[in-house]
Short mmCIF file of C-alpha atoms in Angstrom, two decimals:
data_model
loop_
_atom_site.label_atom_id
_atom_site.label_comp_id
_atom_site.label_asym_id
_atom_site.label_seq_id
_atom_site.Cartn_x
_atom_site.Cartn_y
_atom_site.Cartn_z
CA MET A 1 119.47 80.29 128.39
CA SER A 2 119.49 84.33 129.39
CA LYS A 3 116.43 86.47 130.24
CA GLU A 4 115.68 90.32 130.44
CA ARG A 5 113.98 92.16 132.95
CA GLU A 6 110.05 91.34 133.12
CA ILE A 7 107.60 93.80 131.28
CA THR A 8 106.29 96.68 133.58
CA PRO A 9 102.94 98.23 133.60
CA GLY A 10 104.10 101.27 131.97
CA GLN A 11 105.76 98.49 128.89
CA ARG A 12 102.31 96.77 129.24
CA THR A 13 100.39 99.79 128.18
CA ARG A 14 102.59 100.81 125.10
CA LEU A 15 101.98 96.82 124.35
CA GLU A 16 98.54 97.27 124.79
CA ARG A 17 98.35 100.51 122.27
CA ARG A 18 100.25 98.74 119.79
CA ASN A 19 97.19 95.99 120.13
CA LEU A 20 100.50 93.52 120.49
CA GLU A 21 99.85 90.17 122.92
CA ILE A 22 103.78 90.02 122.51
CA GLU A 23 104.96 87.91 125.76
CA GLU A 24 108.63 87.21 124.99
CA VAL A 25 111.62 86.53 121.72
CA TRP A 26 113.04 83.88 121.55
CA LEU A 27 116.42 84.58 119.74
CA ALA A 28 118.00 81.25 118.09
CA GLY A 29 121.53 80.41 119.35
CA ASN A 30 123.19 79.15 116.40
CA ARG A 31 122.41 82.45 113.51
CA GLY A 32 124.18 84.99 111.78
CA THR A 33 127.53 85.35 110.36
CA CYS A 34 129.77 82.03 109.70
CA GLY A 35 133.60 81.56 109.23
CA GLY A 36 134.08 82.69 105.40
CA VAL A 37 131.55 85.79 106.39
CA GLU A 38 133.03 87.26 109.16
CA MET A 39 136.85 86.73 107.28
CA THR A 40 135.26 88.36 103.89
CA LEU A 41 133.89 91.44 106.57
CA ALA A 42 137.63 91.66 108.11
CA VAL A 43 139.13 91.77 104.78
CA VAL A 44 137.06 94.45 103.81
CA ASP A 45 137.28 96.66 106.23
CA ARG A 46 141.48 96.01 106.50
CA VAL A 47 141.12 97.12 102.73
CA MET A 48 139.18 100.13 102.70
CA GLU A 49 141.54 101.26 105.65
CA ILE A 50 144.67 100.50 103.81
CA VAL A 51 143.19 102.67 100.04
CA PRO A 52 143.33 106.62 100.39
CA GLU A 53 139.51 107.59 99.99
CA ASN A 54 139.81 108.65 97.03
CA VAL A 55 140.71 105.18 95.44
CA THR A 56 137.38 103.58 94.45
CA VAL A 57 137.59 99.56 95.33
CA TYR A 58 136.03 97.14 92.64
CA THR A 59 134.63 93.71 93.71
CA ASN A 60 133.16 90.65 91.60
CA ASN A 61 129.62 90.79 93.52
CA ALA A 62 128.54 92.09 96.88
CA PRO A 63 131.31 90.61 99.13
CA VAL A 64 129.07 89.21 100.80
CA ASN A 65 124.86 88.53 100.50
CA PHE A 66 123.86 91.31 102.98
CA PRO A 67 124.43 94.57 101.05
CA ASP A 68 123.83 96.68 104.00
CA ALA A 69 127.30 95.80 105.78
CA PHE A 70 128.77 98.00 103.21
CA SER A 71 126.56 100.56 102.53
CA HIS A 72 128.36 102.97 104.36
CA PHE A 73 131.15 102.33 102.20
CA GLY A 74 129.69 104.45 99.74
CA GLU A 75 130.78 104.74 96.22
CA ARG A 76 133.83 103.94 97.56
CA LEU A 77 132.95 100.40 96.75
CA LYS A 78 131.73 99.65 93.56
CA ASN A 79 130.21 95.99 92.75
CA VAL A 80 130.62 95.18 88.84
CA LYS A 81 127.92 92.23 88.79
CA GLY A 82 130.10 89.62 87.77
CA ASP A 83 131.74 91.95 84.36
CA ILE A 84 135.55 92.24 85.38
CA SER A 85 136.09 94.03 82.31
CA LEU A 86 134.33 97.01 83.89
CA VAL A 87 137.20 96.96 86.46
CA PRO A 88 139.80 99.10 84.75
CA ASP A 89 143.46 97.96 84.73
CA ASP A 90 145.66 98.36 87.95
CA SER A 91 142.89 98.79 90.05
CA VAL A 92 141.64 96.92 93.27
CA PHE A 93 139.73 93.79 93.31
CA ILE A 94 138.09 92.11 96.22
CA VAL A 95 137.12 88.58 94.87
CA SER A 96 133.73 88.17 96.92
CA ALA A 97 133.05 84.97 99.68
CA HIS A 98 131.35 83.21 96.61
CA GLY A 99 134.63 82.90 94.55
CA VAL A 100 135.14 83.63 90.91
CA PRO A 101 136.38 81.58 87.84
CA PRO A 102 139.99 81.31 87.19
CA SER A 103 139.67 83.55 84.06
CA THR A 104 138.56 86.46 86.10
CA TYR A 105 142.60 86.18 87.60
CA ASP A 106 143.99 85.88 84.14
CA ASP A 107 142.05 88.18 83.09
CA ALA A 108 143.37 90.52 86.12
CA LYS A 109 146.81 89.08 86.55
CA LYS A 110 147.26 90.51 82.41
CA ARG A 111 146.15 94.16 83.22
CA GLY A 112 148.21 94.69 86.45
CA ILE A 113 144.68 94.73 88.93
CA ILE A 114 145.18 93.57 92.40
CA ILE A 115 143.04 90.69 93.69
CA ILE A 116 142.31 90.25 97.54
CA ASP A 117 140.61 87.38 97.34
CA THR A 118 138.23 86.40 100.12
CA THR A 119 136.78 83.13 98.37
CA CYS A 120 135.33 81.22 100.89
CA PRO A 121 137.43 78.28 102.33
CA ILE A 122 134.51 75.80 101.19
CA VAL A 123 133.61 77.36 98.33
CA LEU A 124 137.34 76.86 97.53
CA ASP A 125 137.33 72.86 98.35
CA GLU A 126 133.82 72.76 96.46
CA GLN A 127 135.52 74.58 93.07
CA GLN A 128 138.54 71.98 94.04
CA LYS A 129 136.02 68.72 94.28
CA VAL A 130 134.78 69.37 90.45
CA ARG A 131 138.27 69.65 89.13
CA ASN A 132 138.90 66.95 90.76
CA ALA A 133 135.93 64.64 89.48
CA ALA A 134 136.19 66.22 86.35
CA ALA A 135 140.21 64.81 85.63
CA ASP A 136 139.21 61.01 86.81
CA PRO A 137 138.38 58.62 83.85
CA ASN A 138 135.92 57.02 86.44
CA ILE A 139 133.83 60.08 87.39
CA GLY A 140 134.20 62.26 84.12
CA HIS A 141 130.99 64.37 84.60
CA VAL A 142 129.71 66.66 87.29
CA VAL A 143 126.40 67.96 88.09
CA PHE A 144 126.36 70.79 90.30
CA ILE A 145 122.83 71.83 91.37
CA GLY A 146 122.34 75.67 91.86
CA LYS A 147 121.05 79.30 90.51
CA GLY A 148 122.40 79.55 87.47
CA SER A 149 122.72 82.87 87.32
CA HIS A 150 124.52 83.08 91.38
CA PRO A 151 128.16 84.02 91.64
CA GLU A 152 129.20 80.83 93.06
CA THR A 153 127.83 78.68 90.54
CA ILE A 154 129.47 80.69 87.87
CA GLY A 155 132.59 80.13 89.84
CA VAL A 156 132.26 76.52 89.99
CA LYS A 157 131.18 76.02 86.15
CA GLY A 158 134.26 77.81 85.43
CA GLN A 159 136.52 75.13 86.52
CA VAL A 160 136.54 73.27 84.22
CA ASP A 161 135.37 72.70 80.76
CA GLU A 162 131.79 73.08 80.03
CA ARG A 163 130.90 70.03 78.85
CA ALA A 164 132.20 68.25 81.89
CA ILE A 165 129.82 69.67 83.87
CA THR A 166 125.71 69.88 84.30
CA VAL A 167 123.95 72.75 85.57
CA ILE A 168 120.79 72.00 87.42
CA ASP A 169 119.08 75.10 88.93
CA PRO A 170 116.13 73.42 91.47
CA GLU A 171 114.94 77.44 91.68
CA LYS A 172 113.65 77.39 88.11
CA GLU A 173 110.13 76.89 87.75
CA GLU A 174 107.84 75.88 84.30
CA GLY A 175 106.98 78.84 82.95
CA ASP A 176 110.25 80.77 84.39
CA LYS A 177 112.59 81.88 81.11
CA ASP A 178 115.33 79.18 80.69
CA TYR A 179 113.35 76.24 82.72
CA ILE A 180 114.53 73.11 81.68
CA ASP A 181 112.50 70.39 83.66
CA ILE A 182 115.09 67.82 85.22
CA GLN A 183 113.86 64.86 83.52
CA ASP A 184 115.42 66.26 79.69
CA VAL A 185 118.56 66.47 81.17
CA ASN A 186 121.16 64.19 80.28
CA ILE A 187 123.21 63.02 83.06
CA PRO A 188 125.95 60.33 82.30
CA ASP A 189 126.19 57.10 84.35
CA ASN A 190 128.31 57.57 87.61
CA SER A 191 128.56 61.55 87.53
CA LEU A 192 129.18 63.48 90.56
CA ILE A 193 126.88 65.42 92.08
CA ILE A 194 128.13 68.72 93.72
CA ALA A 195 125.74 71.52 95.77
CA LYS A 196 126.37 75.40 96.20
CA THR A 197 126.94 75.63 99.87
CA THR A 198 124.16 77.68 101.24
CA TYR A 199 121.58 75.59 99.87
CA ALA A 200 119.55 73.79 102.97
CA PRO A 201 120.14 70.81 103.02
CA SER A 202 115.87 69.49 103.03
CA PHE A 203 116.52 71.16 99.11
CA ILE A 204 119.81 69.95 98.70
CA GLU A 205 118.08 66.08 99.24
CA LYS A 206 114.69 66.79 97.28
CA THR A 207 116.71 67.78 94.35
CA ILE A 208 119.29 64.89 94.40
CA GLU A 209 115.79 62.58 94.81
CA ARG A 210 114.93 64.15 91.38
CA ILE A 211 118.01 63.56 89.79
CA LYS A 212 118.83 60.27 90.85
CA THR A 213 115.23 59.52 89.50
CA ILE A 214 116.90 60.21 86.54
CA ASN A 215 119.90 58.07 86.70
CA PRO A 216 120.19 56.23 90.05
CA THR A 217 124.02 55.62 89.50
CA VAL A 218 124.84 59.21 90.25
CA ASP A 219 127.65 59.70 93.40
CA ALA A 220 125.52 62.35 95.98
CA SER A 221 127.66 61.67 98.84
CA ARG A 222 129.90 64.78 98.05
CA ALA A 223 126.64 67.45 98.12
CA HIS A 224 126.51 69.24 101.32
CA SER A 225 125.55 72.55 102.53
CA CYS A 226 128.18 74.11 104.26
CA TYR A 227 128.38 74.11 108.74
CA ALA A 228 126.48 77.34 109.26
CA VAL A 229 123.31 77.20 106.92
CA SER A 230 122.58 73.40 108.28
CA HIS A 231 123.58 74.54 112.35
CA ARG A 232 120.81 77.56 111.67
CA GLN A 233 118.60 75.27 109.52
CA PHE A 234 118.56 72.95 112.26
CA ALA A 235 117.97 75.50 115.51
CA GLY A 236 115.51 76.77 113.51
CA ARG A 237 113.53 73.72 112.93
CA GLN A 238 114.32 72.84 116.79
CA MET A 239 112.84 76.12 118.10
CA ILE A 240 109.89 76.98 115.25
CA GLY A 241 106.98 74.77 117.08
CA ASP A 242 107.14 76.73 119.97
CA VAL A 243 106.90 80.27 118.18
CA ASP A 244 104.21 81.65 116.48
CA PHE A 245 105.99 83.59 114.63
CA TRP A 246 108.77 83.02 112.76
CA LEU A 247 111.07 86.74 111.74
CA VAL A 248 114.51 86.63 109.93
CA VAL A 249 117.22 89.07 108.98
CA GLY A 250 118.19 88.88 106.22
CA ASP A 251 118.78 90.27 102.43
CA GLU A 252 116.47 88.61 99.24
CA SER A 253 119.25 88.30 97.42
CA SER A 254 120.88 85.45 100.21
CA HIS A 255 119.44 81.65 99.38
CA ASN A 256 119.54 80.49 103.08
CA SER A 257 118.34 83.31 104.52
CA GLY A 258 115.56 82.70 102.42
CA LYS A 259 115.57 79.14 103.33
CA LEU A 260 115.70 80.37 106.67
CA ARG A 261 112.60 82.22 106.22
CA ASP A 262 110.75 79.07 104.85
CA ILE A 263 111.16 77.59 107.77
CA GLY A 264 108.67 79.12 109.19
CA GLU A 265 106.23 78.49 106.02
CA GLU A 266 106.96 74.79 105.66
CA HIS A 267 105.35 74.75 109.49
CA SER A 268 102.22 76.92 108.51
CA LYS A 269 103.69 79.56 110.83
CA PRO A 270 103.50 82.99 109.11
CA ALA A 271 107.10 84.17 108.39
CA ALA A 272 108.90 87.17 107.35
CA LEU A 273 112.49 87.93 105.89
CA ILE A 274 113.94 91.53 106.63
CA THR A 275 117.21 93.60 107.06
CA GLY A 276 116.04 95.45 109.34
CA PRO A 277 113.86 97.03 112.05
CA GLU A 278 111.95 99.69 109.28
CA GLU A 279 111.06 96.84 107.49
CA ILE A 280 108.54 95.28 110.68
CA ASP A 281 105.01 95.44 109.94
CA TRP A 282 103.64 95.51 113.49
CA SER A 283 100.11 94.15 111.99
CA TRP A 284 102.10 90.91 110.99
CA PHE A 285 101.56 90.36 115.51
CA GLY A 286 97.93 90.17 115.25
CA GLU A 287 95.72 88.10 117.62
CA GLY A 288 97.65 84.59 119.03
CA ILE A 289 100.91 86.05 118.32
CA ARG A 290 102.82 85.57 121.85
CA ARG A 291 106.11 83.90 121.18
CA LEU A 292 108.51 85.46 118.11
CA GLY A 293 110.88 83.17 116.65
CA VAL A 294 113.86 84.98 115.63
CA SER A 295 117.06 84.08 113.79
CA SER A 296 119.46 85.61 110.92
CA GLY A 297 120.97 84.22 107.99
CA ALA A 298 124.71 83.02 107.55
CA SER A 299 125.67 86.83 105.83
CA VAL A 300 124.46 89.10 108.57
CA PRO A 301 126.60 90.61 110.68
CA GLU A 302 125.34 90.31 114.59
CA ARG A 303 124.33 93.95 115.16
CA PHE A 304 122.09 93.68 112.78
CA THR A 305 120.34 91.31 114.23
CA GLN A 306 120.54 93.19 117.53
CA ARG A 307 118.60 96.70 115.67
CA VAL A 308 115.88 94.36 114.67
CA LEU A 309 115.36 93.55 118.26
CA GLN A 310 115.42 96.65 119.94
CA PRO A 311 111.84 98.04 118.93
CA PHE A 312 110.83 95.20 120.83
CA ARG A 313 113.01 95.58 123.79
CA ASP A 314 111.92 99.17 123.93
CA LEU A 315 108.41 97.82 124.10
CA GLY A 316 110.15 95.84 127.54
CA ILE A 317 109.47 92.33 126.10
CA PRO A 318 111.96 89.78 127.09
CA VAL A 319 114.43 88.46 124.56
CA ILE A 320 115.83 85.54 126.11
CA GLU A 321 118.61 83.94 123.57
CA LEU A 322 118.12 80.09 123.25
CA PRO A 323 121.56 77.97 123.89
CA LYS A 324 123.17 77.23 120.82
CA ALA A 325 121.85 73.46 118.78
CA VAL A 326 124.85 72.66 117.51
CA GLU A 327 128.45 74.02 119.35
CA GLU A 328 130.09 75.82 116.48
CA ASN A 329 134.24 75.23 117.61
CA TYR A 330 135.19 77.20 114.21
CA ARG A 331 138.24 79.87 114.43
CA MET A 332 137.86 82.84 111.86
CA PHE A 333 139.19 81.94 108.39
CA ARG A 334 142.75 83.11 107.77
CA GLN A 335 142.80 85.92 105.53
CA PRO A 336 144.98 86.82 102.30
CA ASN A 337 147.87 88.38 104.08
CA ALA A 338 150.26 88.26 101.44
CA GLN A 339 147.41 90.06 98.80
CA LEU A 340 147.24 92.88 102.07
CA ASP A 341 151.04 93.06 102.42
CA ALA A 342 150.86 93.96 98.45
CA LEU A 343 148.33 95.93 98.95
CA ARG A 344 150.30 98.13 101.43
CA GLN A 345 153.50 98.25 99.48
CA ARG A 346 150.97 99.85 96.46
CA PHE A 347 150.01 102.39 98.43
CA ALA A 348 153.23 102.63 100.58
CA VAL A 349 150.66 102.06 103.80
CA ASN A 350 153.15 100.80 106.84
#
């Protein structure tokens, strides 16, 4: 555990002027980007270095669910929000970490579009599980837990005939458009349950419990969160009892960041989800807020977390980085080097 300098009398005066009682900030050891996101970020940077500045690069979705990480590319990087028909023939197209259905690859090939595939290997494994289950006569049907409009769900659903998969969207509530009560869903015997990789483990478990009230024969043994989501959730739950306010860096579009914020609400602690220091409302930290807990979602590069911490450091508030609750000894996932080489050849870059 590393601790910064003590608060000086002058810094204490500045704290008092803000009416803050914060004595220290605890920073989660398990936080921020996972291996898949780091791979995607690195590949996008390489693509933008190879492609001339006057050439637009397209992507099916924000490459990862933290758009600020790509804002510096401006109009050079265009998100078509899943509609590949908006991508011109012979263009460069980045597949986001969430993946796409096979039809997207087929369309791109027909139209001479160069694909740079940054699909997370964990998502690719999930897609393979769905294909295997649909082809297995002892299973034959898949129940996928995922938000219907999310690109990962769209990519997974497109792997098999629509009759072989049922999507259950646990985020919809009664009164929402297209809401379907789980109790009204027909779930065949021995169906295999797969879950969107970025759902929190507790969220998946609660949904599985509801599904099993309909059909207890379902197999939920392969419904898992990715390691990074599980680790950030675990680390957050380890520290939440010792902090007075829970601050998470992440975008509202990121489900794993939202569920990380929800740890605070689940433990009756005030909490907020922000993308940068300009979103901090200092009135949050009123009377009794002496220790602030900070973490960041699996899509958030470390520099954005450090930006959020900087105003507290400027006030002289010590930032204490906690040891990792779970060791993460992964290597960054392999980049699509053959596709990048083809891109260099297209633009004659050495």
